[in-house]
Amino acid sequence: AKCEGEMFRGFEGILRGRDPLDAQQITQRICGVCPISHGLTSVQCLEDAFGIQPCDNGRIEQNLILLANYIQSHIIHFYHLAALDFVDITAILSYSGKDSVMQQLKSWVSTCLARKDLFPAAPFLPRFEGDYIADKDVNCHLIHSYVKAFEARGIAHEMGAVFGAKLPHSTSIVPGGCTQEVTMERILAYTTRLNKLKAFCEDVYLPDVIAAAGIMPEHWGTGKGYDNFLSFGVFRTNAEGDKYIPPGVVINGKWEAFDPKYITEQVGFSRFSSQSDLHPFDGETSPAPHKENAYSWLKAPRYKGHPMEVGPLSRVMVNVLSPEDNWIKKAATKVLNAHSLKAQQLNSVLGRHLVRALEAIWLIPYAYESLDQLAIGKKTALPLSIPDKAQGAGFCEAPRGALGHWINIEKKKIANYQCIVPTTWNCSPKDDAGVIGPIEKSLIGTPIPDPKQPLNSGRVVRAFDPCLACAVH
Ligand code: NFE
C-alpha cells in the first residue's frame, strides 16, 4: 500500500523573509477546514519565540474559536466526507416525505441516473459499487441527517465567528490572546448556537454513527494500524501550559510522556532534496520533483524514528493508556463498557468514527464551562514586541491530530518556518528505512472482494479524515 501526496504548495517558502506576525494569517490559508488550528499553533509558536503567555480572556476565546471549528470539522467529516462510503444515495428515489431539500435531492439524483452520459452527480455518483446499507428507510434517515448537517456546520461557523470575527480564516487571533472584546452579547450569541449544536451532536450525529456501526459491524475489524499514537494535547487551561485534552505518546502499545525533541522528518521516499531526519528547527523544504524512488510530496515525520498515528483516536488512546487518571479515560471506559467493546477495537474504521463523534459531545460541557470563565470588560490581549533573534515552537491538536509549527526569527524576520501537519503523519510515505506510514499500514489486509470496486480501501482511508492539502502545505 502506498499513500501519495501529488502536489507541491510551498507555504514554508512563502513565509521566509516575512514579518513573524504574518505567519498566523498566512498559515491559516493552508486549509479552509482547519484554519483555526494553524492560526493557533502559529500563535503559540510566536508566543514561545516572543516569551509571552496569553491573558486568561484571550486564551479562553482562542479555545472557544477552536472548539467551534472542531465541531464543524467532525460533522463535515462524518456526513459530507465519509458517510457516502456507507449510505446508498440511490435510496433517495424512494423518499416520499415533505422536506423540500430532500425532494430537490431526489429529483437531482433521479435526473443524473437517467442521463448518466450528461450528468455525473458529484459528489454522489459515480461511485464504487459494493455493500452499501441495504435498508431504504435507514438510508433515507441518514441522507436526511446529511442535509441537516449543512445547517449544523453553518451554526458552528457562526459560533466560531463570534470570537474569531470571521470564519473560516479568523482575523482576531493574535499572539497573547484575541482582539474581540468579551461582551454579554457575544457570550449569549455563542451560547445559543452551542445549545443547537449540543442537540445535533447528541440526537443526530452520535446516534447515526452508532446506527451505521450496528449495520456494518465487520468494520470493527478493518483498518487496524500501528499501536503508535501521538497527541500534543489541546485547549490550554492555564498559563502553565496544562491542557484540557492532555498530550501523550504510545509506542507499540506502551505510554510515555511527549517530548518535542524526538520529532524529525525523513525524506528518503519524498520529493525533497534536503538532508533526511532533520528536527524541524533545522528543517528544509527543497522540492525535487524528479527524485528517483520518491513517490510523495509529503515528508515522513517520525517520533523517536517511529511512524505515529494522530487524530481523535490518538487523543483517546494516549489518555486511556496513560498511568494518570483523567476525564478522557473515565469517559472512554464508560462508553466501551456500555457497548461491550475493548479499547483495542477502537483501532479500526468504526473506532475512528466513534471517537470523533464522542469527542464532539465531550467538548460541549467544556465550552459552557469556558464561557462561564470569561470576564466581561477585562483585557483580551497583551502588548508584544518582536525580538531581533529567537526560536519558538507551537504544539496544538487540529481536528485531524497533532499539529506543530516551528519558527526561527533573525533580524525581526522569519528566517525559517516549518509545519508538521496531522495528515503528514497519517499519510506519511515510507521512511529512510523503508518503514511504511500509518495509513499505508492500516490498508494492508483490508478485504477487497472486487479489485475494480475498492470500496473498503476508501472506508479505511477516509476514517482517518485525511486532508492532503494540509499534508503537503
Ligand atoms: Ni486541511 Fe488539517 C486538520 C491540519 S489535517 S484539515 O485537522 O493541521 O493535516
Short mmCIF file of C-alpha atoms and ligand atoms in Angstrom, two decimals:
data_model
loop_
_atom_site.label_atom_id
_atom_site.label_comp_id
_atom_site.label_asym_id
_atom_site.label_seq_id
_atom_site.Cartn_x
_atom_site.Cartn_y
_atom_site.Cartn_z
CA ALA A 1 0.00 0.00 0.00
CA LYS A 2 1.27 3.44 -0.93
CA CYS A 3 -0.06 6.87 0.08
CA GLU A 4 0.88 9.60 -2.36
CA GLY A 5 0.54 13.36 -1.95
CA GLU A 6 0.51 14.57 -5.55
CA MET A 7 1.14 18.30 -5.35
CA PHE A 8 3.59 20.86 -4.06
CA ARG A 9 2.37 24.06 -2.38
CA GLY A 10 5.36 25.66 -0.68
CA PHE A 11 3.89 27.62 2.27
CA GLU A 12 7.16 27.27 4.20
CA GLY A 13 8.94 29.07 1.35
CA ILE A 14 6.28 31.80 1.17
CA LEU A 15 6.85 32.55 4.87
CA ARG A 16 10.61 33.11 4.66
CA GLY A 17 11.67 36.76 4.94
CA ARG A 18 8.29 38.00 6.17
CA ASP A 19 7.19 39.69 9.39
CA PRO A 20 6.68 36.96 12.03
CA LEU A 21 3.17 38.32 12.74
CA ASP A 22 2.17 37.40 9.17
CA ALA A 23 2.70 33.71 9.98
CA GLN A 24 -0.60 33.11 11.73
CA GLN A 25 -2.54 34.75 8.88
CA ILE A 26 -0.62 33.00 6.09
CA THR A 27 -0.60 29.54 7.70
CA GLN A 28 -4.38 29.73 8.19
CA ARG A 29 -4.54 29.65 4.36
CA ILE A 30 -3.01 26.17 4.37
CA CYS A 31 -6.59 24.94 4.79
CA GLY A 32 -10.22 26.03 4.81
CA VAL A 33 -11.28 23.15 7.06
CA CYS A 34 -8.78 23.54 9.93
CA PRO A 35 -7.54 27.16 9.61
CA ILE A 36 -8.06 27.89 13.30
CA SER A 37 -5.69 25.08 14.30
CA HIS A 38 -2.99 26.51 12.03
CA GLY A 39 -3.64 30.05 13.30
CA LEU A 40 -3.49 28.98 16.95
CA THR A 41 -0.46 26.72 16.52
CA SER A 42 1.30 29.62 14.83
CA VAL A 43 0.22 31.96 17.63
CA GLN A 44 1.62 29.53 20.23
CA CYS A 45 4.83 29.26 18.21
CA LEU A 46 5.13 33.08 18.18
CA GLU A 47 4.25 33.35 21.90
CA ASP A 48 7.09 30.89 22.59
CA ALA A 49 9.51 32.96 20.47
CA PHE A 50 8.34 36.28 21.99
CA GLY A 51 8.43 34.87 25.55
CA ILE A 52 4.78 35.73 26.35
CA GLN A 53 1.72 33.86 27.58
CA PRO A 54 -1.85 34.74 26.61
CA CYS A 55 -4.03 36.52 29.17
CA ASP A 56 -6.95 34.49 30.53
CA ASN A 57 -9.71 36.03 28.42
CA GLY A 58 -7.64 35.74 25.25
CA ARG A 59 -6.71 32.11 25.95
CA ILE A 60 -10.35 31.18 26.61
CA GLU A 61 -11.54 32.97 23.47
CA GLN A 62 -8.88 31.11 21.44
CA ASN A 63 -10.16 27.81 22.90
CA LEU A 64 -13.79 28.69 22.10
CA ILE A 65 -12.96 29.52 18.45
CA LEU A 66 -11.03 26.27 18.07
CA LEU A 67 -13.76 24.27 19.76
CA ALA A 68 -16.37 25.62 17.30
CA ASN A 69 -14.06 24.63 14.45
CA TYR A 70 -13.63 21.11 15.92
CA ILE A 71 -17.37 20.52 15.99
CA GLN A 72 -17.77 21.87 12.44
CA SER A 73 -14.90 19.71 11.22
CA HIS A 74 -16.13 16.50 12.88
CA ILE A 75 -19.60 16.99 11.39
CA ILE A 76 -18.29 17.69 7.87
CA HIS A 77 -16.13 14.61 8.15
CA PHE A 78 -18.77 12.10 9.10
CA TYR A 79 -21.61 13.34 6.90
CA HIS A 80 -20.10 15.13 3.93
CA LEU A 81 -16.78 13.33 3.52
CA ALA A 82 -17.27 9.77 4.80
CA ALA A 83 -20.99 8.83 5.06
CA LEU A 84 -21.36 8.08 1.35
CA ASP A 85 -18.91 5.20 1.83
CA PHE A 86 -21.78 3.53 3.74
CA VAL A 87 -25.04 5.23 2.70
CA ASP A 88 -26.73 4.28 -0.58
CA ILE A 89 -27.59 7.65 -2.13
CA THR A 90 -29.89 5.99 -4.69
CA ALA A 91 -32.27 5.15 -1.81
CA ILE A 92 -33.39 8.79 -2.03
CA LEU A 93 -35.52 7.70 -5.01
CA SER A 94 -37.88 6.02 -2.53
CA TYR A 95 -38.23 9.21 -0.42
CA SER A 96 -41.85 10.30 -0.05
CA GLY A 97 -41.57 12.84 2.80
CA LYS A 98 -42.12 16.60 2.68
CA ASP A 99 -38.64 18.03 3.30
CA SER A 100 -38.04 20.35 0.34
CA VAL A 101 -34.26 19.86 0.25
CA MET A 102 -34.74 16.07 0.26
CA GLN A 103 -37.22 16.42 -2.63
CA GLN A 104 -34.74 18.51 -4.62
CA LEU A 105 -32.00 15.99 -3.93
CA LYS A 106 -34.28 13.16 -5.09
CA SER A 107 -35.00 14.97 -8.33
CA TRP A 108 -31.28 15.70 -8.92
CA VAL A 109 -30.19 12.11 -8.30
CA SER A 110 -33.01 10.77 -10.45
CA THR A 111 -32.11 13.11 -13.36
CA CYS A 112 -28.46 12.10 -13.09
CA LEU A 113 -29.27 8.39 -13.05
CA ALA A 114 -31.48 8.77 -16.13
CA ARG A 115 -28.83 10.83 -18.01
CA LYS A 116 -25.54 9.34 -16.81
CA ASP A 117 -23.99 10.48 -20.10
CA LEU A 118 -24.73 14.14 -19.29
CA PHE A 119 -24.60 14.45 -15.51
CA PRO A 120 -22.05 12.86 -13.23
CA ALA A 121 -23.86 13.70 -9.96
CA ALA A 122 -20.89 14.85 -7.89
CA PRO A 123 -20.32 14.24 -5.06
CA PHE A 124 -22.80 11.34 -5.14
CA LEU A 125 -22.17 9.49 -8.39
CA PRO A 126 -20.20 7.90 -9.94
CA ARG A 127 -19.01 5.80 -7.03
CA PHE A 128 -17.53 2.41 -6.32
CA GLU A 129 -20.26 -0.23 -6.19
CA GLY A 130 -20.45 -2.61 -3.27
CA ASP A 131 -22.12 -3.44 0.03
CA TYR A 132 -23.84 -0.16 0.92
CA ILE A 133 -26.50 -0.10 3.66
CA ALA A 134 -29.44 -2.03 2.19
CA ASP A 135 -32.39 -0.74 4.26
CA LYS A 136 -34.08 2.13 2.34
CA ASP A 137 -35.52 3.77 5.47
CA VAL A 138 -32.15 3.77 7.23
CA ASN A 139 -30.53 5.27 4.12
CA CYS A 140 -33.21 7.97 3.83
CA HIS A 141 -32.81 8.78 7.52
CA LEU A 142 -29.03 9.16 7.09
CA ILE A 143 -29.43 11.23 3.91
CA HIS A 144 -31.79 13.50 5.85
CA SER A 145 -29.09 13.89 8.53
CA TYR A 146 -26.61 14.63 5.72
CA VAL A 147 -28.83 17.57 4.70
CA LYS A 148 -29.31 18.74 8.31
CA ALA A 149 -25.56 18.58 8.86
CA PHE A 150 -25.06 21.50 6.44
CA GLU A 151 -27.19 23.65 8.73
CA ALA A 152 -25.28 22.44 11.81
CA ARG A 153 -21.95 23.33 10.18
CA GLY A 154 -23.26 26.80 9.37
CA ILE A 155 -24.18 27.26 13.04
CA ALA A 156 -20.72 26.07 14.12
CA HIS A 157 -19.06 28.55 11.72
CA GLU A 158 -21.20 31.39 13.13
CA MET A 159 -20.31 30.26 16.65
CA GLY A 160 -16.58 30.40 15.86
CA ALA A 161 -17.00 33.82 14.25
CA VAL A 162 -18.43 35.27 17.48
CA PHE A 163 -14.90 35.44 18.92
CA GLY A 164 -13.00 34.75 15.67
CA ALA A 165 -14.51 37.84 13.97
CA LYS A 166 -14.89 35.79 10.79
CA LEU A 167 -14.51 32.21 9.67
CA PRO A 168 -13.07 30.12 8.10
CA HIS A 169 -9.98 32.38 8.38
CA SER A 170 -10.13 34.29 11.67
CA THR A 171 -8.85 37.86 11.87
CA SER A 172 -8.99 38.16 15.68
CA ILE A 173 -6.44 35.65 17.00
CA VAL A 174 -3.07 37.15 17.92
CA PRO A 175 -0.07 36.07 19.99
CA GLY A 176 -1.11 36.74 23.59
CA GLY A 177 -4.86 36.45 23.07
CA CYS A 178 -7.68 37.65 20.86
CA THR A 179 -8.77 41.10 19.68
CA GLN A 180 -12.50 40.53 20.22
CA GLU A 181 -13.71 42.17 23.44
CA VAL A 182 -15.71 39.98 25.79
CA THR A 183 -19.31 41.22 25.97
CA MET A 184 -22.53 39.69 27.28
CA GLU A 185 -23.91 39.89 23.75
CA ARG A 186 -21.06 37.73 22.43
CA ILE A 187 -21.39 35.20 25.26
CA LEU A 188 -25.10 34.85 24.50
CA ALA A 189 -24.50 34.65 20.74
CA TYR A 190 -22.09 31.75 21.32
CA THR A 191 -24.33 30.04 23.89
CA THR A 192 -27.48 29.98 21.74
CA ARG A 193 -25.53 28.33 18.90
CA LEU A 194 -23.86 25.89 21.28
CA ASN A 195 -27.30 24.79 22.52
CA LYS A 196 -28.30 23.90 18.95
CA LEU A 197 -25.06 22.03 18.26
CA LYS A 198 -25.40 20.09 21.52
CA ALA A 199 -28.81 18.87 20.33
CA PHE A 200 -27.44 17.95 16.86
CA CYS A 201 -24.44 16.06 18.21
CA GLU A 202 -26.39 14.18 20.89
CA ASP A 203 -29.63 13.50 18.99
CA VAL A 204 -28.38 13.08 15.41
CA TYR A 205 -24.58 12.68 14.99
CA LEU A 206 -23.73 10.09 17.67
CA PRO A 207 -26.93 8.01 17.15
CA ASP A 208 -26.22 7.95 13.37
CA VAL A 209 -22.64 6.72 13.91
CA ILE A 210 -23.89 4.02 16.29
CA ALA A 211 -26.66 3.00 13.85
CA ALA A 212 -24.20 2.72 10.93
CA ALA A 213 -21.79 0.73 13.13
CA GLY A 214 -24.62 -1.65 14.10
CA ILE A 215 -25.33 -2.38 10.43
CA MET A 216 -21.66 -2.86 9.43
CA PRO A 217 -20.03 -4.45 12.48
CA GLU A 218 -17.35 -6.07 10.28
CA HIS A 219 -15.60 -2.66 10.18
CA TRP A 220 -14.61 -3.01 13.83
CA GLY A 221 -12.14 -5.41 12.26
CA THR A 222 -10.87 -3.34 9.31
CA GLY A 223 -8.32 -0.51 9.26
CA LYS A 224 -6.12 -1.59 12.16
CA GLY A 225 -2.93 0.46 12.06
CA TYR A 226 0.15 0.64 14.23
CA ASP A 227 -0.18 0.67 18.02
CA ASN A 228 1.69 4.01 17.87
CA PHE A 229 -0.28 7.10 18.86
CA LEU A 230 0.83 10.71 19.28
CA SER A 231 -1.05 13.68 20.72
CA PHE A 232 0.31 17.14 21.55
CA GLY A 233 -2.71 17.91 23.77
CA VAL A 234 -5.11 20.80 23.18
CA PHE A 235 -7.17 23.57 24.85
CA ARG A 236 -4.80 25.38 27.21
CA THR A 237 -6.40 25.58 30.66
CA ASN A 238 -3.88 27.95 32.31
CA ALA A 239 -0.69 29.91 31.74
CA GLU A 240 1.41 26.92 32.89
CA GLY A 241 0.61 25.03 29.69
CA ASP A 242 -1.80 22.40 31.09
CA LYS A 243 -4.28 21.19 28.51
CA TYR A 244 -7.90 20.02 28.77
CA ILE A 245 -7.05 17.09 26.47
CA PRO A 246 -3.61 16.09 27.82
CA PRO A 247 -0.72 15.18 25.49
CA GLY A 248 0.98 11.79 25.35
CA VAL A 249 2.74 9.18 23.26
CA VAL A 250 2.08 5.46 22.83
CA ILE A 251 4.73 3.33 21.08
CA ASN A 252 3.94 -0.36 20.48
CA GLY A 253 1.10 -0.05 22.98
CA LYS A 254 3.26 1.48 25.75
CA TRP A 255 2.60 5.01 27.08
CA GLU A 256 5.27 7.66 27.55
CA ALA A 257 5.34 11.43 28.08
CA PHE A 258 5.57 13.67 24.98
CA ASP A 259 8.92 15.35 24.30
CA PRO A 260 9.20 17.51 21.15
CA LYS A 261 12.91 16.83 20.76
CA TYR A 262 12.14 13.38 19.33
CA ILE A 263 10.33 14.72 16.22
CA THR A 264 12.13 14.56 12.86
CA GLU A 265 11.16 14.43 9.19
CA GLN A 266 12.68 11.90 6.80
CA VAL A 267 12.70 12.34 3.02
CA GLY A 268 14.11 9.06 1.64
CA PHE A 269 10.93 8.44 -0.43
CA SER A 270 9.71 12.06 -0.57
CA ARG A 271 10.27 14.55 -3.40
CA PHE A 272 12.71 16.71 -1.46
CA SER A 273 16.46 17.04 -1.80
CA SER A 274 17.35 18.15 1.74
CA GLN A 275 19.24 16.04 4.25
CA SER A 276 16.95 13.47 5.89
CA ASP A 277 15.86 13.10 9.52
CA LEU A 278 16.15 16.80 10.41
CA HIS A 279 14.48 18.24 13.51
CA PRO A 280 12.00 20.91 12.33
CA PHE A 281 14.11 23.76 13.80
CA ASP A 282 16.69 22.76 11.15
CA GLY A 283 14.07 21.62 8.62
CA GLU A 284 14.33 22.40 4.91
CA THR A 285 11.76 22.42 2.13
CA SER A 286 13.67 21.92 -1.11
CA PRO A 287 11.49 20.40 -3.84
CA ALA A 288 13.00 17.73 -6.07
CA PRO A 289 10.20 16.72 -8.47
CA HIS A 290 12.24 14.14 -10.37
CA LYS A 291 13.91 12.42 -7.42
CA GLU A 292 14.34 8.72 -8.07
CA ASN A 293 12.27 6.29 -5.90
CA ALA A 294 10.36 9.21 -4.33
CA TYR A 295 6.58 8.78 -4.56
CA SER A 296 5.07 11.56 -2.46
CA TRP A 297 5.18 15.31 -1.81
CA LEU A 298 4.72 14.50 1.89
CA LYS A 299 7.77 14.15 4.08
CA ALA A 300 7.77 11.22 6.52
CA PRO A 301 7.51 12.58 10.09
CA ARG A 302 8.81 10.25 12.78
CA TYR A 303 8.84 10.26 16.61
CA LYS A 304 11.90 8.50 18.02
CA GLY A 305 12.11 7.07 14.49
CA HIS A 306 8.59 5.56 14.59
CA PRO A 307 5.61 6.26 12.32
CA MET A 308 2.79 7.61 14.51
CA GLU A 309 -0.99 7.78 14.06
CA VAL A 310 -2.51 11.13 15.04
CA GLY A 311 -6.14 12.27 15.38
CA PRO A 312 -9.15 11.79 17.65
CA LEU A 313 -8.27 8.11 18.16
CA SER A 314 -4.77 9.07 19.32
CA ARG A 315 -6.17 11.72 21.68
CA VAL A 316 -8.25 8.97 23.29
CA MET A 317 -5.62 6.22 23.26
CA VAL A 318 -2.81 8.26 24.82
CA ASN A 319 -5.17 9.06 27.69
CA VAL A 320 -6.75 5.61 28.05
CA LEU A 321 -3.24 4.10 28.28
CA SER A 322 -1.83 6.91 30.45
CA PRO A 323 -0.80 5.96 34.02
CA GLU A 324 -2.73 9.02 35.26
CA ASP A 325 -6.47 9.04 35.79
CA ASN A 326 -8.14 11.71 33.74
CA TRP A 327 -11.60 12.59 32.44
CA ILE A 328 -10.98 11.07 28.98
CA LYS A 329 -10.03 7.69 30.42
CA LYS A 330 -13.20 7.69 32.55
CA ALA A 331 -15.48 8.85 29.71
CA ALA A 332 -13.98 6.39 27.20
CA THR A 333 -14.16 3.46 29.63
CA LYS A 334 -17.84 4.19 30.27
CA VAL A 335 -18.64 4.09 26.53
CA LEU A 336 -16.52 0.96 25.95
CA ASN A 337 -18.33 -0.85 28.76
CA ALA A 338 -21.77 0.29 27.56
CA HIS A 339 -21.11 -1.16 24.08
CA SER A 340 -19.11 -4.23 25.25
CA LEU A 341 -16.05 -3.03 23.34
CA LYS A 342 -12.35 -3.35 24.13
CA ALA A 343 -10.05 -0.33 23.76
CA GLN A 344 -8.05 -2.21 21.07
CA GLN A 345 -11.19 -2.43 18.88
CA LEU A 346 -11.13 1.36 18.55
CA ASN A 347 -8.08 0.89 16.30
CA SER A 348 -10.40 0.32 13.33
CA VAL A 349 -12.60 2.09 10.77
CA LEU A 350 -15.60 2.23 13.11
CA GLY A 351 -13.47 3.10 16.14
CA ARG A 352 -12.13 6.21 14.40
CA HIS A 353 -15.67 7.35 13.50
CA LEU A 354 -16.98 6.65 17.01
CA VAL A 355 -14.29 8.55 18.92
CA ARG A 356 -14.70 11.57 16.64
CA ALA A 357 -18.44 11.76 17.41
CA LEU A 358 -17.77 11.22 21.12
CA GLU A 359 -15.17 13.98 21.16
CA ALA A 360 -17.69 16.45 19.67
CA ILE A 361 -20.09 15.60 22.52
CA TRP A 362 -17.41 15.63 25.23
CA LEU A 363 -16.24 19.12 24.24
CA ILE A 364 -19.65 20.74 24.68
CA PRO A 365 -19.69 20.86 28.53
CA TYR A 366 -16.15 22.28 28.35
CA ALA A 367 -17.44 25.06 26.08
CA TYR A 368 -20.15 26.00 28.62
CA GLU A 369 -17.57 25.94 31.42
CA SER A 370 -15.21 28.16 29.37
CA LEU A 371 -17.98 30.68 28.63
CA ASP A 372 -18.56 30.96 32.40
CA GLN A 373 -14.88 31.80 32.89
CA LEU A 374 -14.85 34.80 30.50
CA ALA A 375 -14.56 38.13 32.35
CA ILE A 376 -16.63 40.89 30.71
CA GLY A 377 -14.70 44.13 30.21
CA LYS A 378 -11.28 42.66 31.15
CA LYS A 379 -8.36 42.69 28.68
CA THR A 380 -8.25 40.04 25.95
CA ALA A 381 -4.74 40.54 24.52
CA LEU A 382 -1.29 41.75 25.55
CA PRO A 383 1.27 44.18 24.17
CA LEU A 384 4.10 42.41 22.36
CA SER A 385 7.37 43.18 20.65
CA ILE A 386 9.20 41.12 18.05
CA PRO A 387 12.69 40.05 19.15
CA ASP A 388 15.70 40.51 16.84
CA LYS A 389 16.58 36.83 17.09
CA ALA A 390 14.56 33.98 18.62
CA GLN A 391 13.27 30.45 18.17
CA GLY A 392 9.80 29.21 19.01
CA ALA A 393 7.64 26.11 18.71
CA GLY A 394 3.86 25.69 18.94
CA PHE A 395 2.09 22.39 19.69
CA CYS A 396 -1.65 22.04 19.26
CA GLU A 397 -4.15 19.46 18.07
CA ALA A 398 -6.07 20.15 14.88
CA PRO A 399 -9.33 18.17 14.50
CA ARG A 400 -7.25 15.65 12.47
CA GLY A 401 -4.46 15.41 15.02
CA ALA A 402 -1.10 16.65 16.23
CA LEU A 403 -0.06 19.94 14.61
CA GLY A 404 3.33 21.59 15.19
CA HIS A 405 4.83 24.85 13.90
CA TRP A 406 8.48 25.90 14.37
CA ILE A 407 9.95 29.36 13.74
CA ASN A 408 13.46 30.85 13.59
CA ILE A 409 13.49 34.66 13.72
CA GLU A 410 16.51 36.67 12.56
CA LYS A 411 16.63 40.47 12.20
CA LYS A 412 12.95 40.53 13.24
CA LYS A 413 12.01 38.48 10.14
CA ILE A 414 11.16 34.81 9.57
CA ALA A 415 14.44 33.04 8.74
CA ASN A 416 12.85 29.58 8.70
CA TYR A 417 9.35 28.23 9.31
CA GLN A 418 8.35 24.57 9.38
CA CYS A 419 4.96 22.92 9.87
CA ILE A 420 4.34 19.23 10.60
CA VAL A 421 0.69 18.60 9.97
CA PRO A 422 -1.68 15.79 11.08
CA THR A 423 -2.18 14.27 7.65
CA THR A 424 1.58 14.38 7.03
CA TRP A 425 1.87 11.95 9.97
CA ASN A 426 -1.05 9.75 8.89
CA CYS A 427 -0.44 9.71 5.11
CA SER A 428 3.33 9.57 5.54
CA PRO A 429 5.21 7.66 2.83
CA LYS A 430 7.93 5.15 3.71
CA ASP A 431 10.83 6.45 5.80
CA ASP A 432 14.55 6.05 5.02
CA ALA A 433 14.49 2.51 6.41
CA GLY A 434 11.52 1.58 4.20
CA VAL A 435 9.05 1.51 7.12
CA ILE A 436 5.56 2.37 5.81
CA GLY A 437 3.31 5.14 7.14
CA PRO A 438 0.19 4.70 9.36
CA ILE A 439 -2.49 4.71 6.63
CA GLU A 440 -0.33 2.51 4.39
CA LYS A 441 -0.12 0.08 7.32
CA SER A 442 -3.84 0.14 8.06
CA LEU A 443 -4.73 -0.61 4.42
CA ILE A 444 -2.76 -3.84 4.37
CA GLY A 445 -5.06 -6.81 4.95
CA THR A 446 -8.25 -4.93 4.07
CA PRO A 447 -10.62 -7.32 2.27
CA ILE A 448 -11.30 -6.08 -1.29
CA PRO A 449 -13.75 -8.64 -2.75
CA ASP A 450 -13.66 -6.96 -6.20
CA PRO A 451 -10.40 -5.12 -7.01
CA LYS A 452 -12.28 -3.00 -9.57
CA GLN A 453 -14.52 -1.67 -6.79
CA PRO A 454 -12.15 -0.99 -3.86
CA LEU A 455 -14.86 0.46 -1.63
CA ASN A 456 -13.24 -0.84 1.56
CA SER A 457 -9.96 0.94 0.87
CA GLY A 458 -11.89 4.23 0.69
CA ARG A 459 -13.54 3.37 4.01
CA VAL A 460 -10.18 2.70 5.67
CA VAL A 461 -8.50 5.85 4.34
CA ARG A 462 -11.43 8.20 4.95
CA ALA A 463 -11.89 7.01 8.55
CA PHE A 464 -8.61 8.88 9.24
CA ASP A 465 -10.20 12.06 7.81
CA PRO A 466 -7.16 12.86 5.66
CA CYS A 467 -6.55 16.33 4.22
CA LEU A 468 -3.87 16.18 1.53
CA ALA A 469 -3.96 19.96 1.04
CA CYS A 470 -2.78 20.35 4.66
CA ALA A 471 -0.41 17.42 4.41
CA VAL A 472 1.65 18.85 1.54
CA HIS A 473 1.28 22.50 2.61
NI1 NFE B 1 -6.79 20.58 5.91
FE1 NFE B 1 -5.80 19.93 8.99
C1 NFE B 1 -6.78 19.33 10.42
C2 NFE B 1 -4.35 20.44 9.97
S1 NFE B 1 -5.01 18.00 8.50
S2 NFE B 1 -7.58 19.76 7.63
O1 NFE B 1 -7.49 18.96 11.19
O2 NFE B 1 -3.45 20.84 10.51
O3 NFE B 1 -3.48 17.64 8.14
#
